[in-house]
Short mmCIF file of C-alpha atoms and ligand atoms in Angstrom, two decimals:
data_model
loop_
_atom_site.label_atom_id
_atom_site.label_comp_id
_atom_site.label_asym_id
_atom_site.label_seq_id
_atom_site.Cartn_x
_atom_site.Cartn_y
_atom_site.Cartn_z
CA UNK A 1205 24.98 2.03 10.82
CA UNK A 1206 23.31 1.64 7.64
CA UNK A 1207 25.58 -0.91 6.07
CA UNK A 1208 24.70 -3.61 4.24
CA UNK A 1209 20.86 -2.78 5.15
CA UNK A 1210 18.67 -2.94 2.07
CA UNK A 1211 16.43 0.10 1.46
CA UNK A 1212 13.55 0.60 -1.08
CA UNK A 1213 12.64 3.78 -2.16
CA UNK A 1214 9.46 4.30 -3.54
CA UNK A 1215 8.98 7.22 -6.24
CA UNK A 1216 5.85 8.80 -7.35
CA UNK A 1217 4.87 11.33 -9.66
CA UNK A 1218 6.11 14.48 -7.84
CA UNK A 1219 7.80 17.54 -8.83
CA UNK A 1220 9.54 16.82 -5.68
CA UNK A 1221 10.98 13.47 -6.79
CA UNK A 1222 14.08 14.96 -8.38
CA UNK A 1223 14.98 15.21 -4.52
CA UNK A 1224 15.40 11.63 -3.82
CA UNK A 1225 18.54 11.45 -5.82
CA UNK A 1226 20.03 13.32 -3.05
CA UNK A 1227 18.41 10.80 -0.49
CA UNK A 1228 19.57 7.91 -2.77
CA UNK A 1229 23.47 9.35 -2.55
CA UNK A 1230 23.34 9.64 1.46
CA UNK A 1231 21.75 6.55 1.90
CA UNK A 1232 24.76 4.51 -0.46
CA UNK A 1233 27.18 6.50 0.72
CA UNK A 1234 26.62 5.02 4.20
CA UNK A 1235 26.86 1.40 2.34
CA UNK A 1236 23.22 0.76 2.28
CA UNK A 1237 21.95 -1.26 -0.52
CA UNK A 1238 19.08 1.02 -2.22
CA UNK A 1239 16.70 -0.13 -4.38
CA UNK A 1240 14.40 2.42 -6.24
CA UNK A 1241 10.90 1.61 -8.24
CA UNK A 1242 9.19 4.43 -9.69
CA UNK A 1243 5.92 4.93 -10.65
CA UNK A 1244 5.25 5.51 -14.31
CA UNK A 1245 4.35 9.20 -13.86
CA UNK A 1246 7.50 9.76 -11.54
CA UNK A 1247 9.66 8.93 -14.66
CA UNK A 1248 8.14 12.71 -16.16
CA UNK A 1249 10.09 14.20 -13.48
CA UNK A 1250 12.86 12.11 -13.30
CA UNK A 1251 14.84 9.67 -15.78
CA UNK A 1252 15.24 6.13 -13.94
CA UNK A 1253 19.18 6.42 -15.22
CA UNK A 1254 19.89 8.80 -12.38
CA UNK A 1255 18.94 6.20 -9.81
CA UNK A 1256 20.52 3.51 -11.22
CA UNK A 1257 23.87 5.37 -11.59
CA UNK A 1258 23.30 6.57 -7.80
CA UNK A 1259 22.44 3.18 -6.62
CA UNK A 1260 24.38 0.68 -9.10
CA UNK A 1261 20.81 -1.44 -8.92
CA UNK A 1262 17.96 -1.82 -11.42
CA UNK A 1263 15.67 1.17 -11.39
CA UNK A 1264 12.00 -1.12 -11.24
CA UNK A 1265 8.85 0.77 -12.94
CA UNK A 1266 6.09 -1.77 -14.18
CA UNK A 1267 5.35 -5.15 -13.72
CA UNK A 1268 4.91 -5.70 -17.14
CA UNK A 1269 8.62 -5.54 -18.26
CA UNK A 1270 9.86 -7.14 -21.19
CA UNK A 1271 12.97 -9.12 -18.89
CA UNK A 1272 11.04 -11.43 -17.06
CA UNK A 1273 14.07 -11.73 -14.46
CA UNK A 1274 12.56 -7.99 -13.28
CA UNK A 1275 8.96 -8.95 -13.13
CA UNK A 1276 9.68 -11.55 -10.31
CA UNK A 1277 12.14 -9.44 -8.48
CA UNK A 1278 9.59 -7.29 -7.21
CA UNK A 1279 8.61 -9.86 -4.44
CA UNK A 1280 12.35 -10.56 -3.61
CA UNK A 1281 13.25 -7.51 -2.94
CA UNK A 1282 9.72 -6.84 -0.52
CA UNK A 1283 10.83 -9.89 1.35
CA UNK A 1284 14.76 -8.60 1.61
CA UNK A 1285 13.89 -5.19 2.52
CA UNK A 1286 14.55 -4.10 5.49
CA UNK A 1287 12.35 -0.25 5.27
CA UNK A 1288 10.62 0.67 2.23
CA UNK A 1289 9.68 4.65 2.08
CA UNK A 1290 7.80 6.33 -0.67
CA UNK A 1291 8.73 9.61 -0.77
CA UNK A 1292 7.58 11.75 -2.79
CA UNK A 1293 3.91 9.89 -2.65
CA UNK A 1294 1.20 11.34 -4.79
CA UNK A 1295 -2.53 11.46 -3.68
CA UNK A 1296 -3.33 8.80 -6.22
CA UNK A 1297 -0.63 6.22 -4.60
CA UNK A 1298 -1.81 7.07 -1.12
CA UNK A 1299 -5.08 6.06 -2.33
CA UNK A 1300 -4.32 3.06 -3.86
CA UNK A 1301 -2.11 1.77 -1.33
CA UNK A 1302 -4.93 2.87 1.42
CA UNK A 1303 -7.06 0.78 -0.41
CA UNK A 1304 -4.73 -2.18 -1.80
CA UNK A 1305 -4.50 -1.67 -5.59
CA UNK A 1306 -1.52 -3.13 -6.65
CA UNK A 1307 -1.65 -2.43 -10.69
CA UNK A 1308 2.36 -1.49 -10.72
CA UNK A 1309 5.34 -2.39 -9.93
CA UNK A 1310 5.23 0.13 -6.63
CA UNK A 1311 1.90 -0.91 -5.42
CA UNK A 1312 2.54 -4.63 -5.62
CA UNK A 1313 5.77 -4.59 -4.27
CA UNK A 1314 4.96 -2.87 -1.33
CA UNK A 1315 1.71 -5.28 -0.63
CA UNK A 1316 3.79 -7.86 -0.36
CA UNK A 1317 6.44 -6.43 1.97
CA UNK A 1318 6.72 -7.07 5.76
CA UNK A 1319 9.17 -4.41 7.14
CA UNK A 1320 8.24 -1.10 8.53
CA UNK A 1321 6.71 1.08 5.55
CA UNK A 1322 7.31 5.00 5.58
CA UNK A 1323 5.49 7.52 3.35
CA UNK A 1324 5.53 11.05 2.83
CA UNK A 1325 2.81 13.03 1.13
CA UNK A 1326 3.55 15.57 -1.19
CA UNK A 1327 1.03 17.24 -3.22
CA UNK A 1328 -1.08 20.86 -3.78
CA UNK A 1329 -2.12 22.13 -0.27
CA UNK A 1330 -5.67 21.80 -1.02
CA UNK A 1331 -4.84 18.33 -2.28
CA UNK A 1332 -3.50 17.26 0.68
CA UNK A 1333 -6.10 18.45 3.12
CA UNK A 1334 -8.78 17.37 0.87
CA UNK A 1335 -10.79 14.87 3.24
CA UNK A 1336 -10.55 12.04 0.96
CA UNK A 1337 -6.51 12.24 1.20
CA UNK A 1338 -6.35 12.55 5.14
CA UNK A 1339 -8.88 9.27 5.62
CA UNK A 1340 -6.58 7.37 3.30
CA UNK A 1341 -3.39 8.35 5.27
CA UNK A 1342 -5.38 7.60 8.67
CA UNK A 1343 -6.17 4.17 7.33
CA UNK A 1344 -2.37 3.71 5.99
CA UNK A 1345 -1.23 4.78 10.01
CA UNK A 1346 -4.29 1.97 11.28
CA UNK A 1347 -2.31 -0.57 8.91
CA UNK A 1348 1.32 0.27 10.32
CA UNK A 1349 2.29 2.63 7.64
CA UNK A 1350 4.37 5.67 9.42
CA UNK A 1351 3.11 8.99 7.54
CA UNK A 1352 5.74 11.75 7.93
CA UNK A 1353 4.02 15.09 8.31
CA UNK A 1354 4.86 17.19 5.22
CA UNK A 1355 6.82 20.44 5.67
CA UNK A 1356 4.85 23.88 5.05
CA UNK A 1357 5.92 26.17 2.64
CA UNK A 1358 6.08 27.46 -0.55
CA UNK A 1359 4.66 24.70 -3.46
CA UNK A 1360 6.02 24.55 -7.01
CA UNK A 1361 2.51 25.23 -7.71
CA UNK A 1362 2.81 28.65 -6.60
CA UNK A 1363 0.82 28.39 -3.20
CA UNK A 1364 1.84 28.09 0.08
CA UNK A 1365 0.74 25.66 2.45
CA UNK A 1366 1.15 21.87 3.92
CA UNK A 1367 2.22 19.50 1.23
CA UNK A 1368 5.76 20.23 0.83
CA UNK A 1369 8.34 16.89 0.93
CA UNK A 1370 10.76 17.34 4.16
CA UNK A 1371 14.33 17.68 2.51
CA UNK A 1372 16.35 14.67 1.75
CA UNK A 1373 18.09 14.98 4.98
CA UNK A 1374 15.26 14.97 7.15
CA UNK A 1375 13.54 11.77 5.50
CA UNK A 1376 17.26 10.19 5.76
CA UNK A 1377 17.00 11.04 10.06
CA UNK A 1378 13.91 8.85 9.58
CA UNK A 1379 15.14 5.76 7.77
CA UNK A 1380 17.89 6.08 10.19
CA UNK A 1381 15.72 6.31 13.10
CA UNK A 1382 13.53 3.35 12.14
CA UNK A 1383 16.92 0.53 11.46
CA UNK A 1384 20.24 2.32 12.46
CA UNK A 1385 20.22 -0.03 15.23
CA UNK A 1386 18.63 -2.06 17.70
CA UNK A 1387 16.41 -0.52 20.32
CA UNK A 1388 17.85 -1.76 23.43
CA UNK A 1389 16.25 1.53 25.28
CA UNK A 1390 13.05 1.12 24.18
CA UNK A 1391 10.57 3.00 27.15
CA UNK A 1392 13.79 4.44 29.06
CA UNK A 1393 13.91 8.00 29.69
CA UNK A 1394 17.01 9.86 29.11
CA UNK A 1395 18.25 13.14 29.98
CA UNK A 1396 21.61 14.51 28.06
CA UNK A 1397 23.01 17.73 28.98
CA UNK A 1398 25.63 18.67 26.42
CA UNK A 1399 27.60 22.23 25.87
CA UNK A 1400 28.82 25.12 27.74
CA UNK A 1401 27.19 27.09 30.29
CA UNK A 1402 27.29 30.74 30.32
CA UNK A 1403 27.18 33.30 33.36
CA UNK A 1404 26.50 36.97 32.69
CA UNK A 1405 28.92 39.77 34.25
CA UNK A 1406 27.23 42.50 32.94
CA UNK A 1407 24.74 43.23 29.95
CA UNK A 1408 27.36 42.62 27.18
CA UNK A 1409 29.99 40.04 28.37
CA UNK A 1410 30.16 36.50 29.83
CA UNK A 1411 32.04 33.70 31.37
CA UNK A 1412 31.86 30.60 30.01
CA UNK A 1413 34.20 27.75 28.75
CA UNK A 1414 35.17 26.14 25.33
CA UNK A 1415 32.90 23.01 25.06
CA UNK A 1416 31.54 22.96 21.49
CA UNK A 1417 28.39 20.01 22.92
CA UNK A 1418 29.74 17.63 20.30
CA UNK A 1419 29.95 14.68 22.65
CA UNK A 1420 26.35 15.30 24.37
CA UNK A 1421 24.86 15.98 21.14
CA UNK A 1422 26.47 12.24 19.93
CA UNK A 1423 25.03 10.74 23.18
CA UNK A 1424 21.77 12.38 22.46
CA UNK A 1425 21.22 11.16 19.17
CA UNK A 1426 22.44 7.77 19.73
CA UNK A 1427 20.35 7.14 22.57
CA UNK A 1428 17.34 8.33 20.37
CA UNK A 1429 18.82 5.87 17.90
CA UNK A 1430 18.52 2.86 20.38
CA UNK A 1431 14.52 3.78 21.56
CA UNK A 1432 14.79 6.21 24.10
CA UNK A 1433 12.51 8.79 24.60
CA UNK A 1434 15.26 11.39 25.38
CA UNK A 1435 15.72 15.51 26.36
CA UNK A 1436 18.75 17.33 25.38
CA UNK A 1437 18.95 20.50 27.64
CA UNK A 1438 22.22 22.15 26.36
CA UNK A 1439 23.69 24.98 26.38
CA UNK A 1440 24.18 27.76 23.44
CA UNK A 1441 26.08 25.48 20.41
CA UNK A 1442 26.83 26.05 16.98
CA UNK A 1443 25.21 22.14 16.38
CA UNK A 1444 21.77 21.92 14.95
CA UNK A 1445 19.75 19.84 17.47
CA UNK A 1446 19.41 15.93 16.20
CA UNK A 1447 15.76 15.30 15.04
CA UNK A 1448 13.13 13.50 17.39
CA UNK A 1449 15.16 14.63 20.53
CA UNK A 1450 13.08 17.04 22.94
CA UNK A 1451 15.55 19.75 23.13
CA UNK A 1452 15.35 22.39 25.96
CA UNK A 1453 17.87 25.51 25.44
CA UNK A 1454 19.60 27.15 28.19
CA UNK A 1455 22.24 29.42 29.10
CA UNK A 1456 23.22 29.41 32.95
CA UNK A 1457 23.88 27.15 35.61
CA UNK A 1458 21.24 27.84 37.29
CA UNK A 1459 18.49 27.78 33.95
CA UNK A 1460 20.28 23.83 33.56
CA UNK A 1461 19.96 23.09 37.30
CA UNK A 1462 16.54 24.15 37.00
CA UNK A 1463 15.33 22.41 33.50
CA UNK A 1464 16.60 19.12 35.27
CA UNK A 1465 15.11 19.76 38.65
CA UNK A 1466 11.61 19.84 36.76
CA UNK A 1467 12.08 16.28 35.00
CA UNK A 1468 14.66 14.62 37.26
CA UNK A 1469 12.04 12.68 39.37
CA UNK A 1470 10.68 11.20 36.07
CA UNK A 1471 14.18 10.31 34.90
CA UNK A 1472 15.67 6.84 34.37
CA UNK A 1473 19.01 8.62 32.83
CA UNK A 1474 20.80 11.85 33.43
CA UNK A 1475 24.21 12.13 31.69
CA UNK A 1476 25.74 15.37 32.29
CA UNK A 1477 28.35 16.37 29.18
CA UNK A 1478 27.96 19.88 29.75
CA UNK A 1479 30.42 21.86 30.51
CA UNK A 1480 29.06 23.69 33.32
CA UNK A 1481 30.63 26.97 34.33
CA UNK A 1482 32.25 26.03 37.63
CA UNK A 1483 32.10 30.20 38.34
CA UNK A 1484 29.54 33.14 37.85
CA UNK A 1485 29.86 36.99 39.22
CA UNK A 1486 28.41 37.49 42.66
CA UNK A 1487 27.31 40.33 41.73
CA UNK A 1488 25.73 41.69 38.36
CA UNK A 1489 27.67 44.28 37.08
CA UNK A 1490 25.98 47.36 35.80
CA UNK A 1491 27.95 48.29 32.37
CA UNK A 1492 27.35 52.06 33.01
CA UNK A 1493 28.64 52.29 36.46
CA UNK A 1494 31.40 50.54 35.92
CA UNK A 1495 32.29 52.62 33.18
CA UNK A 1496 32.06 55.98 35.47
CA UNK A 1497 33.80 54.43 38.47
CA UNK A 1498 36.87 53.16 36.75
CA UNK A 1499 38.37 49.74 37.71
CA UNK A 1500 35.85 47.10 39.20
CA UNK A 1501 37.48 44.13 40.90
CA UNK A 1502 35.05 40.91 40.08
CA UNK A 1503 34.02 38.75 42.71
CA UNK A 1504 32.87 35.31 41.79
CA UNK A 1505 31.13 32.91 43.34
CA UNK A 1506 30.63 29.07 42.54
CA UNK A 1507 27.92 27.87 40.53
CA UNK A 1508 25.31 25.33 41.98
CA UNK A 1509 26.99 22.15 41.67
CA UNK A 1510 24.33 20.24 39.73
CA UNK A 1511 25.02 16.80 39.77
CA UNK A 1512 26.19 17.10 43.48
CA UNK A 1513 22.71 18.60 44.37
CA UNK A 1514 20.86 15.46 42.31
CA UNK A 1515 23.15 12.75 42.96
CA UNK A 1516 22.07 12.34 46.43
CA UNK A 1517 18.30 12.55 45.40
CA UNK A 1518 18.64 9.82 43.17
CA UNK A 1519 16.47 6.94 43.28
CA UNK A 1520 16.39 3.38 43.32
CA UNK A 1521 16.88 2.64 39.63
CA UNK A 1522 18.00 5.84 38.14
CA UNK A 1523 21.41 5.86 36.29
CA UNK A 1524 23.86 8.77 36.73
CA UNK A 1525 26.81 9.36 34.54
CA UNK A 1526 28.77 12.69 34.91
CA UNK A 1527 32.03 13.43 32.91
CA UNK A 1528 35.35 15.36 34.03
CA UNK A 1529 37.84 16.89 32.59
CA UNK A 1530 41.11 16.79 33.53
CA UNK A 1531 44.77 18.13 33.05
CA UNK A 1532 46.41 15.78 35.52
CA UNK A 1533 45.83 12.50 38.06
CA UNK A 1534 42.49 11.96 35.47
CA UNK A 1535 41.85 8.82 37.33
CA UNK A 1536 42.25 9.46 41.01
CA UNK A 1537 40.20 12.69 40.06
CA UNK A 1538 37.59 11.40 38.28
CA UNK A 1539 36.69 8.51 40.98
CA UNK A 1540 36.75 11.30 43.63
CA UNK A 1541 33.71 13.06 41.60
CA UNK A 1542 31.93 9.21 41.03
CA UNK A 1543 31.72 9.28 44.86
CA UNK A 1544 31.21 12.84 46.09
CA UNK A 1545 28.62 13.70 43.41
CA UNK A 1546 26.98 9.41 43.99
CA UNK A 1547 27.56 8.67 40.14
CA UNK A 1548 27.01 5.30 38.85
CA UNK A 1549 29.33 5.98 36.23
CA UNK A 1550 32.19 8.76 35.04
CA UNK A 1551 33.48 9.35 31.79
CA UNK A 1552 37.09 10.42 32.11
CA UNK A 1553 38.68 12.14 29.91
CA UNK A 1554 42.20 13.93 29.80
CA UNK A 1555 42.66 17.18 28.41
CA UNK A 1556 46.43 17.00 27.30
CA UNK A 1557 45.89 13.55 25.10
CA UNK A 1558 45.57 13.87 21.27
CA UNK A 1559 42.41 13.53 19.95
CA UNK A 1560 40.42 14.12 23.31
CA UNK A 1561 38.47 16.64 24.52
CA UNK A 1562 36.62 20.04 23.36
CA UNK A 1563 35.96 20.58 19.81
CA UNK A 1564 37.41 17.86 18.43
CA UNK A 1565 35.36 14.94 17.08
CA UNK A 1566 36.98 11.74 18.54
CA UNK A 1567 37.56 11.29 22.17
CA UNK A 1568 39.66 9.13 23.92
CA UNK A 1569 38.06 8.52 27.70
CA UNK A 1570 37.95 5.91 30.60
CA UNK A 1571 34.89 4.89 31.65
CA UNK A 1572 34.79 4.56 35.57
CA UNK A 1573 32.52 2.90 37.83
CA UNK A 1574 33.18 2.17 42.00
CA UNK A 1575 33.98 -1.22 40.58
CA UNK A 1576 34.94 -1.19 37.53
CA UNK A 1577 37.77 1.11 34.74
CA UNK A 1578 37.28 0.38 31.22
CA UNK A 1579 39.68 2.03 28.95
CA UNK A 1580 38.73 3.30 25.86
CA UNK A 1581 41.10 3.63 22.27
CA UNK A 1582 40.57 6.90 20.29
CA UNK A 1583 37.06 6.25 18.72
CA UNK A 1584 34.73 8.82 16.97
CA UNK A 1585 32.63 10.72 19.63
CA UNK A 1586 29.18 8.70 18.10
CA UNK A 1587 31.28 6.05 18.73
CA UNK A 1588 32.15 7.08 22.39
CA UNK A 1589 28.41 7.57 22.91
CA UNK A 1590 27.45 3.89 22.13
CA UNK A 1591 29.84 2.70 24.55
CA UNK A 1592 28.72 4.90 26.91
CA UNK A 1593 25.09 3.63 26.03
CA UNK A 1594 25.96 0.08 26.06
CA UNK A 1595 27.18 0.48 29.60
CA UNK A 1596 24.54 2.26 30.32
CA UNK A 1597 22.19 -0.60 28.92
CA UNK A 1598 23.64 -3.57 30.36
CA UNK A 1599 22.79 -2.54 33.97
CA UNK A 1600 19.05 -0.96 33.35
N1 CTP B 672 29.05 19.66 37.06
C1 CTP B 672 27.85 20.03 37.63
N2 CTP B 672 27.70 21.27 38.15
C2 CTP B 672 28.74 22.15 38.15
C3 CTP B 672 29.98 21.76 37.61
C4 CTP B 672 30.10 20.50 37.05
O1 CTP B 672 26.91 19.23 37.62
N3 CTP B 672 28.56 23.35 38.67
C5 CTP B 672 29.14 18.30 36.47
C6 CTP B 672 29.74 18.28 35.07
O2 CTP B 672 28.72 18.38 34.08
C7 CTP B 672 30.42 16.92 35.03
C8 CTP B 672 30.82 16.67 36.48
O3 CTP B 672 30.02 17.54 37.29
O4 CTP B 672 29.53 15.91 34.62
C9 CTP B 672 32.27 16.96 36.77
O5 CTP B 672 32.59 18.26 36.31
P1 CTP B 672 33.99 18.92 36.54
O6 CTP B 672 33.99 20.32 35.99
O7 CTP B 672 35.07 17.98 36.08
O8 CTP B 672 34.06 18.93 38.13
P2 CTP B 672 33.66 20.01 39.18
O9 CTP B 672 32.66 19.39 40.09
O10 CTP B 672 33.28 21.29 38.52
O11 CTP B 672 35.02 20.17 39.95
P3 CTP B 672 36.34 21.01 39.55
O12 CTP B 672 35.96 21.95 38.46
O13 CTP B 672 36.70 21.67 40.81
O14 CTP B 672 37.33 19.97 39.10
#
């Protein structure tokens, strides 16, 4: 989603600017076009040849370089941008920029450039809460600039403390968040459930089924991708929870029917891709006694049919898309659920067809309205979630 989008990475003098090569890799290897301009003290921490080998472009430092070609290029590639970040940025380039110095190659570029502007601080702790350096970054956020909040921890110079550079990872979730694509749910409110449930039979054991949360993790992100201001309530995972997503962790039936009660009235979204457990004991089983008395014959019970308890609460202008999961007559199933639970949509998808289902990470579903089938080819599951989201969009 990053292709052919043209990035500008700002370097400063840093210890933490050897990092960026890492962000510089990630950020080509999606196809992006990166271009990097480094301050002159940046270059003591890292040699410009790294980026341009990462990047294949020119690695810019002052204005004043001997190829006059370069010296113009500065305010070509601040119109072409599409995000400029400066990560790490020193106190002294907050400053200037704060105040509009342009004496470098850095500074002036980024005066003259239009698209959104990023920056991340990363200095000494008591550099960075030094008064001076938190009304410069206030007046950089009162000019547009986005100032990502620097990670605490322990500083290469020996203290420990605010100041510390995200990783490379986390400042990529940002670029990504800004351009990755369009935000057609902008102001919509969207609730993802995504993973198994799980339903306690006694202290030790539980039932539970074999969703990973791949797909409602995919959905989750992506919607955050396109502007939404979303919640993930999902169950236990092994999947680290995408940034800027409010995520609420549960582990029953009963704790997700109840996270979703609390925000369903303010919801313009619910997609359920959880795997709910459809059964739990009836009874709580004691490890102990059942140990003394032998055999124990469970008794289940059903689990509180979410959606079918929302569904008929909905309101005018909500959107509810369930999925099921099927072995056999997917789509005669799957339109009986659309109408007994009052979905606006289901996401069909059929157990016993390669490349579909738990754990895997492609799906190949149908996506059902009363109206409507749309049949989908094997596609990524981030894939699967934009379609899903571009349904989705089309009728808010
Ligand atoms: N679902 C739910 N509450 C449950 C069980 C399922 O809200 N207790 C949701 C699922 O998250 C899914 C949809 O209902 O979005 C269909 O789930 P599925 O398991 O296919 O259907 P069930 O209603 O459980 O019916 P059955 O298991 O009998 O096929």
């Amino acid at each position: 989603m990053l292709k052919d989008k043209t990035i500008l990475l700002g370097v400063t003098g840093s210890i933490a600017a050897y990092k960026i090569a890492s962000l510089a890799s990630m950020l080509v290897k999606q196809h992006a076009q990166v271009h990097v301009i480094m301050t002159q003290n940046a270059t003591n921490f890292i040699h410009p040849t790294t980026f341009e080998t990462l990047t294949g472009n020119k690695c810019l430092i002052d204005t004043f370089d001997r190829n006059f070609e370069f010296q113009v290029e500065h305010v070509s590639l601040a119109k072409k941008a599409d995000i400029a970040l400066v990560a790490p940025a020193s106190a002294n380039v907050i400053g200037k920029l704060a105040h509009g110095i342009a004496d470098d190659m850095l500074t002036t570029t980024l005066l003259a450039c239009k698209a959104p502007l990023l920056i991340s601080p990363a200095m000494n702790t008591n550099m960075y809460e030094n008064p001076i350096v938190q009304d410069n970054l206030r007046t950089l956020e009162k000019y547009g600039w986005k100032v990502i909040t620097p990670a605490t921890g322990y500083l290469a110079c020996g203290d420990t403390g605010a100041g510390k550079m995200p990783e490379p990872e986390t400042l990529y979730a940002h670029i990504e968040a800004e351009i990755a694509c369009e935000k057609d749910l902008a102001g919509k409110r969207i609730v993802v459930t995504a993973g198994a449930t799980q339903e306690a039979l006694d202290p030790v054991r539980y039932l539970t089924n074999h969703s990973t949360g791949k797909m409602g993790y995919a959905i989750a992100k992506a919607a955050m991708l396109r502007g939404a201001q979303v919640t993930l309530v999902s169950g236990q995972t092994a999947l680290t929870p995408p940034l800027f997503v409010q995520t609420v962790p549960i582990l029953s039936a009963q704790d997700m029917f109840d996270a979703l009660d609390d925000c369903f009235a303010q919801t313009d979204v619910l997609i359920m891709a959880a795997a709910v457990a459809d059964y739990r004991p009836s009874e709580f089983v004691d490890h102990k006694i059942k140990k003394k008395e032998g055999d124990h014959v469970l008794e289940l019970a059903r689990t509180t049919d979410i959606l079918g308890t929302l569904g008929p609460r909905k309101r005018e202008g909500q959107f509810l898309c369930g999925f099921s999961m099927e072995t056999e007559n997917l789509l005669e199933n799957s339109k009986a659920k659309l109408e007994k639970k009052h979905l606006d949509m289901i996401v069909a998808n059929n157990l016993r067809t390669e490349g579909a289902g738990f754990g895997t990470d492609t799906n190949v579903v149908t996506l059902i309205r009363s109206d409507e089938m749309k049949e989908l080819p094997l596609l990524s599951k981030d894939e699967v979630a934009h379609c899903i989201l571009d349904e989705i969009a089309a009728r808010m």
